[in-house]
Tab-separated table of N, CA and C in Angstrom:
chain	number	residue	atom	x	y	z
A	1318	MET	N	-21.604	-2.617	7.316
A	1318	MET	CA	-19.817	-2.081	6.497
A	1318	MET	C	-19.818	-3.207	6.311
A	1319	THR	N	-19.384	-2.424	4.814
A	1319	THR	CA	-18.744	-3.715	4.175
A	1319	THR	C	-17.257	-4.596	3.968
A	1320	LYS	N	-17.274	-5.505	4.018
A	1320	LYS	CA	-15.979	-6.381	4.288
A	1320	LYS	C	-15.438	-6.794	3.014
A	1321	VAL	N	-14.052	-7.584	2.614
A	1321	VAL	CA	-13.275	-7.781	2.158
A	1321	VAL	C	-12.029	-8.824	2.871
A	1322	TYR	N	-11.492	-9.912	1.768
A	1322	TYR	CA	-11.115	-10.856	2.563
A	1322	TYR	C	-9.459	-10.134	2.495
A	1323	CYS	N	-8.939	-9.764	2.936
A	1323	CYS	CA	-7.752	-9.304	2.729
A	1323	CYS	C	-6.182	-9.996	2.249
A	1324	LYS	N	-5.905	-9.608	1.397
A	1324	LYS	CA	-4.995	-10.189	0.680
A	1324	LYS	C	-3.488	-10.746	1.451
A	1325	LYS	N	-3.377	-9.120	2.204
A	1325	LYS	CA	-1.881	-8.833	3.390
A	1325	LYS	C	-2.304	-10.381	4.723
A	1326	TYR	N	-3.726	-8.978	5.278
A	1326	TYR	CA	-3.762	-10.131	6.358
A	1326	TYR	C	-4.692	-11.415	6.590
A	1327	GLN	N	-4.856	-11.519	5.166
A	1327	GLN	CA	-5.900	-13.305	5.421
A	1327	GLN	C	-7.180	-13.032	6.438
A	1328	GLU	N	-7.899	-12.366	6.310
A	1328	GLU	CA	-8.756	-12.255	6.904
A	1328	GLU	C	-10.104	-11.370	6.255
A	1329	GLU	N	-10.754	-12.304	6.524
A	1329	GLU	CA	-11.690	-10.893	6.085
A	1329	GLU	C	-11.926	-9.724	7.761
A	1330	LEU	N	-11.498	-8.317	6.818
A	1330	LEU	CA	-11.570	-7.190	7.824
A	1330	LEU	C	-12.377	-5.620	6.393
A	1331	PRO	N	-12.561	-5.118	6.979
A	1331	PRO	CA	-13.079	-3.785	6.831
A	1331	PRO	C	-12.947	-3.131	5.358
A	1332	ALA	N	-13.738	-3.291	4.310
A	1332	ALA	CA	-13.454	-2.735	3.459
A	1332	ALA	C	-13.353	-1.217	2.762
A	1333	LEU	N	-12.240	-0.708	1.846
A	1333	LEU	CA	-12.490	0.723	1.445
A	1333	LEU	C	-13.577	0.773	0.889
A	1334	ASP	N	-13.872	2.011	0.972
A	1334	ASP	CA	-15.182	3.047	0.377
A	1334	ASP	C	-15.350	2.622	-1.100
A	1335	ARG	N	-13.798	2.762	-1.862
A	1335	ARG	CA	-14.145	3.077	-2.853
A	1335	ARG	C	-12.759	2.772	-3.737
A	1336	PRO	N	-12.717	2.473	-4.914
A	1336	PRO	CA	-11.421	2.292	-5.461
A	1336	PRO	C	-10.300	3.369	-4.883
A	1337	PRO	N	-9.001	2.791	-4.708
A	1337	PRO	CA	-8.102	4.117	-4.621
A	1337	PRO	C	-7.650	4.651	-6.274
A	1338	TYR	N	-7.400	3.832	-7.001
A	1338	TYR	CA	-6.993	4.237	-8.720
A	1338	TYR	C	-8.049	4.236	-9.104
A	1339	PRO	N	-8.185	4.887	-10.701
A	1339	PRO	CA	-8.817	4.298	-11.840
A	1339	PRO	C	-8.267	2.810	-12.346
A	1340	GLY	N	-9.538	1.968	-12.748
A	1340	GLY	CA	-9.202	1.179	-13.939
A	1340	GLY	C	-9.623	-0.375	-13.156
A	1341	PRO	N	-8.082	-1.259	-13.654
A	1341	PRO	CA	-8.598	-2.775	-13.127
A	1341	PRO	C	-7.464	-1.958	-12.256
A	1342	ARG	N	-6.189	-1.738	-11.881
A	1342	ARG	CA	-5.094	-1.886	-10.760
A	1342	ARG	C	-6.974	-1.485	-9.790
A	1343	GLY	N	-7.099	-0.253	-10.048
A	1343	GLY	CA	-8.014	-0.440	-9.042
A	1343	GLY	C	-8.932	-0.727	-8.032
A	1344	GLU	N	-9.710	-1.140	-9.143
A	1344	GLU	CA	-10.761	-2.642	-8.814
A	1344	GLU	C	-10.012	-3.931	-7.982
A	1345	GLU	N	-8.936	-3.775	-8.557
A	1345	GLU	CA	-8.506	-5.543	-7.628
A	1345	GLU	C	-7.840	-4.947	-6.448
A	1346	ILE	N	-7.253	-3.860	-6.112
A	1346	ILE	CA	-7.250	-3.406	-5.060
A	1346	ILE	C	-8.147	-3.665	-3.942
A	1347	PHE	N	-9.018	-2.437	-4.521
A	1347	PHE	CA	-10.583	-2.363	-4.062
A	1347	PHE	C	-10.879	-3.672	-3.406
A	1348	ASN	N	-11.421	-5.202	-4.330
A	1348	ASN	CA	-11.376	-6.083	-4.088
A	1348	ASN	C	-10.947	-6.903	-3.077
A	1349	ASN	N	-9.560	-6.819	-2.803
A	1349	ASN	CA	-8.676	-8.244	-2.345
A	1349	ASN	C	-7.867	-7.828	-1.476
A	1350	VAL	N	-7.933	-5.446	-0.998
A	1350	VAL	CA	-7.301	-5.691	-0.181
A	1350	VAL	C	-7.942	-4.054	1.161
A	1351	SER	N	-7.759	-4.416	2.301
A	1351	SER	CA	-8.579	-3.973	3.678
A	1351	SER	C	-8.302	-2.577	3.171
A	1352	LYS	N	-9.198	-1.690	4.201
A	1352	LYS	CA	-8.555	-0.552	4.354
A	1352	LYS	C	-7.823	-0.120	5.375
A	1353	LYS	N	-7.242	-1.277	6.913
A	1353	LYS	CA	-6.731	-1.142	7.686
A	1353	LYS	C	-4.898	-1.271	6.611
A	1354	ALA	N	-5.044	-2.586	5.387
A	1354	ALA	CA	-3.826	-2.190	4.761
A	1354	ALA	C	-3.419	-1.189	4.067
A	1355	TRP	N	-4.589	0.069	3.181
A	1355	TRP	CA	-4.425	0.476	2.527
A	1355	TRP	C	-3.953	2.060	3.288
A	1356	MET	N	-4.315	2.114	4.602
A	1356	MET	CA	-3.852	3.099	4.967
A	1356	MET	C	-2.546	2.789	5.710
A	1357	GLU	N	-2.408	1.739	6.220
A	1357	GLU	CA	-0.943	0.807	6.689
A	1357	GLU	C	0.315	1.114	5.284
A	1358	TRP	N	-0.260	1.177	3.887
A	1358	TRP	CA	0.481	0.845	2.588
A	1358	TRP	C	0.584	2.383	2.813
A	1359	LEU	N	-0.278	4.117	2.634
A	1359	LEU	CA	-0.152	5.391	2.946
A	1359	LEU	C	1.050	5.281	3.536
A	1360	GLN	N	1.074	5.471	5.171
A	1360	GLN	CA	2.098	5.544	5.888
A	1360	GLN	C	3.111	5.459	5.328
A	1361	LEU	N	3.585	4.144	4.758
A	1361	LEU	CA	4.942	3.957	4.452
A	1361	LEU	C	5.078	4.737	3.031
A	1362	GLN	N	3.920	4.557	2.608
A	1362	GLN	CA	4.624	5.880	1.184
A	1362	GLN	C	4.992	6.435	1.616
A	1363	THR	N	4.128	7.327	1.845
A	1363	THR	CA	4.384	9.447	2.103
A	1363	THR	C	6.177	8.622	3.173
A	1364	MET	N	6.097	8.399	3.859
A	1364	MET	CA	7.145	7.531	4.911
A	1364	MET	C	8.578	7.928	3.287
A	1365	LEU	N	8.017	6.396	2.484
A	1365	LEU	CA	9.222	6.345	1.425
A	1365	LEU	C	9.586	7.944	0.892
A	1366	ILE	N	8.345	8.530	0.536
A	1366	ILE	CA	8.525	9.361	-0.625
A	1366	ILE	C	9.323	10.630	0.397
A	1367	ASN	N	9.021	11.185	1.472
A	1367	ASN	CA	9.894	12.172	2.672
A	1367	ASN	C	11.231	11.761	2.606
A	1368	GLU	N	11.503	10.677	3.085
A	1368	GLU	CA	12.767	10.091	3.690
A	1368	GLU	C	13.885	9.553	2.504
A	1369	LYS	N	13.446	9.292	1.389
A	1369	LYS	CA	13.926	9.202	-0.152
A	1369	LYS	C	14.191	10.276	-0.598
A	1370	GLN	N	12.922	11.323	-0.680
A	1370	GLN	CA	13.005	12.807	-1.250
A	1370	GLN	C	12.561	12.466	-2.742
A	1371	LEU	N	11.925	11.239	-2.836
A	1371	LEU	CA	11.489	11.071	-4.082
A	1371	LEU	C	10.550	12.295	-4.986
A	1372	ASN	N	11.008	11.738	-6.260
A	1372	ASN	CA	10.135	12.649	-7.487
A	1372	ASN	C	8.867	12.025	-7.742
A	1373	LEU	N	7.817	12.683	-7.302
A	1373	LEU	CA	6.529	11.387	-7.990
A	1373	LEU	C	6.659	12.462	-9.408
A	1374	ALA	N	7.052	13.713	-10.109
A	1374	ALA	CA	6.654	13.054	-11.568
A	1374	ALA	C	7.722	12.583	-12.318
A	1375	GLU	N	8.295	11.606	-11.579
A	1375	GLU	CA	9.746	10.910	-12.448
A	1375	GLU	C	9.210	9.314	-12.524
A	1376	LYS	N	9.076	8.970	-14.165
A	1376	LYS	CA	8.406	7.474	-13.484
A	1376	LYS	C	9.521	6.739	-13.486
A	1377	GLU	N	10.470	6.142	-12.597
A	1377	GLU	CA	11.120	6.050	-11.793
A	1377	GLU	C	11.038	5.547	-10.689
A	1378	THR	N	10.388	6.420	-10.214
A	1378	THR	CA	9.671	6.948	-8.669
A	1378	THR	C	8.016	5.728	-8.896
A	1379	ARG	N	7.588	6.440	-9.746
A	1379	ARG	CA	5.777	5.601	-9.920
A	1379	ARG	C	6.283	4.416	-9.719
A	1380	ASP	N	8.006	3.836	-10.514
A	1380	ASP	CA	7.513	2.334	-11.036
A	1380	ASP	C	7.816	1.712	-9.745
A	1381	TYR	N	9.061	2.472	-8.648
A	1381	TYR	CA	9.288	2.371	-7.525
A	1381	TYR	C	8.614	1.710	-6.668
A	1382	LEU	N	7.932	2.957	-6.118
A	1382	LEU	CA	6.706	2.741	-5.417
A	1382	LEU	C	5.405	1.550	-6.038
A	1383	ASN	N	5.074	1.593	-7.416
A	1383	ASN	CA	4.261	0.173	-7.408
A	1383	ASN	C	4.774	-1.206	-6.705
A	1384	ASP	N	6.058	-1.098	-6.992
A	1384	ASP	CA	6.596	-2.401	-6.474
A	1384	ASP	C	6.666	-2.496	-5.254
A	1385	GLN	N	7.076	-1.790	-4.590
A	1385	GLN	CA	6.842	-1.623	-3.049
A	1385	GLN	C	5.901	-1.992	-2.561
A	1386	LEU	N	4.362	-1.487	-3.103
A	1386	LEU	CA	3.129	-1.283	-2.708
A	1386	LEU	C	2.993	-2.999	-3.170
A	1387	ASP	N	3.379	-3.906	-4.422
A	1387	ASP	CA	3.099	-4.919	-4.688
A	1387	ASP	C	3.479	-6.040	-3.622
A	1388	LYS	N	4.867	-5.623	-3.286
A	1388	LYS	CA	5.528	-6.300	-2.082
A	1388	LYS	C	4.705	-5.753	-0.567
A	1389	PHE	N	4.634	-5.223	-0.697
A	1389	PHE	CA	3.602	-5.021	0.966
A	1389	PHE	C	2.642	-5.332	1.378
A	1390	LEU	N	1.609	-5.155	-0.070
A	1390	LEU	CA	0.701	-6.169	-0.271
A	1390	LEU	C	0.224	-7.441	-0.267
A	1391	ASN	N	1.954	-8.166	-0.822
A	1391	ASN	CA	2.023	-9.291	-0.401
A	1391	ASN	C	3.060	-9.936	0.683
A	1392	ASN	N	3.338	-9.693	1.768
A	1392	ASN	CA	4.422	-9.885	2.834
A	1392	ASN	C	5.391	-9.452	2.689
A	1393	GLY	N	5.920	-9.130	0.876
A	1393	GLY	CA	7.028	-9.777	1.191
A	1393	GLY	C	8.284	-8.537	1.671
A	1394	ASP	N	9.254	-8.124	1.722
A	1394	ASP	CA	10.267	-7.072	2.226
A	1394	ASP	C	10.018	-5.901	1.137
A	1395	VAL	N	9.492	-5.276	2.068
A	1395	VAL	CA	9.197	-3.611	1.628
A	1395	VAL	C	10.748	-2.926	2.041
A	1396	ASP	N	10.950	-1.678	1.663
A	1396	ASP	CA	12.159	-0.645	2.113
A	1396	ASP	C	11.786	0.212	3.171
A	1397	ARG	N	12.302	0.220	3.933
A	1397	ARG	CA	12.160	0.881	5.155
A	1397	ARG	C	13.370	2.139	5.300
A	1398	PRO	N	12.575	3.141	5.307
A	1398	PRO	CA	13.406	4.213	6.190
A	1398	PRO	C	14.207	4.594	6.509
A	1399	VAL	N	15.471	4.195	6.955
A	1399	VAL	CA	16.761	4.661	7.888
A	1399	VAL	C	16.639	4.679	9.023
A	1400	GLY	N	16.670	3.654	10.026
A	1400	GLY	CA	16.411	3.765	11.505
A	1400	GLY	C	14.643	3.821	12.224
A	1401	PHE	N	13.866	3.099	10.664
A	1401	PHE	CA	12.335	3.231	11.170
A	1401	PHE	C	12.151	1.901	11.613
A	1402	LYS	N	11.205	2.443	13.171
A	1402	LYS	CA	11.613	1.658	14.341
A	1402	LYS	C	9.473	0.858	14.332
A	1403	PRO	N	9.322	0.066	13.863
A	1403	PRO	CA	7.862	-0.321	13.952
A	1403	PRO	C	7.349	-0.592	15.387
A	1404	VAL	N	5.722	0.928	15.524
A	1404	VAL	CA	5.493	0.731	16.501
A	1404	VAL	C	5.152	-0.752	16.986
A	1405	GLU	N	4.917	-1.462	18.217
A	1405	GLU	CA	4.146	-2.559	18.977
A	1405	GLU	C	3.573	-1.933	19.676
């Protein structure tokens, strides 16, 4: 199993199987983000899209989600759905 030094968790963890996006952004994520962190991001992204009723056809929505992704991967403050309680 291939490992990567995950920028979110600051440790070596199992890597993604392939870049999640085409181009440089996808390669950067592939080389620096673990499968664990990426799967957590996908869950958060899905919650944000559903709870905020985001329209992915709008550029502002895509920009917002990219900003949230950057914050998430760098351990910044990300938006959470109202009433969200993380599983402990």
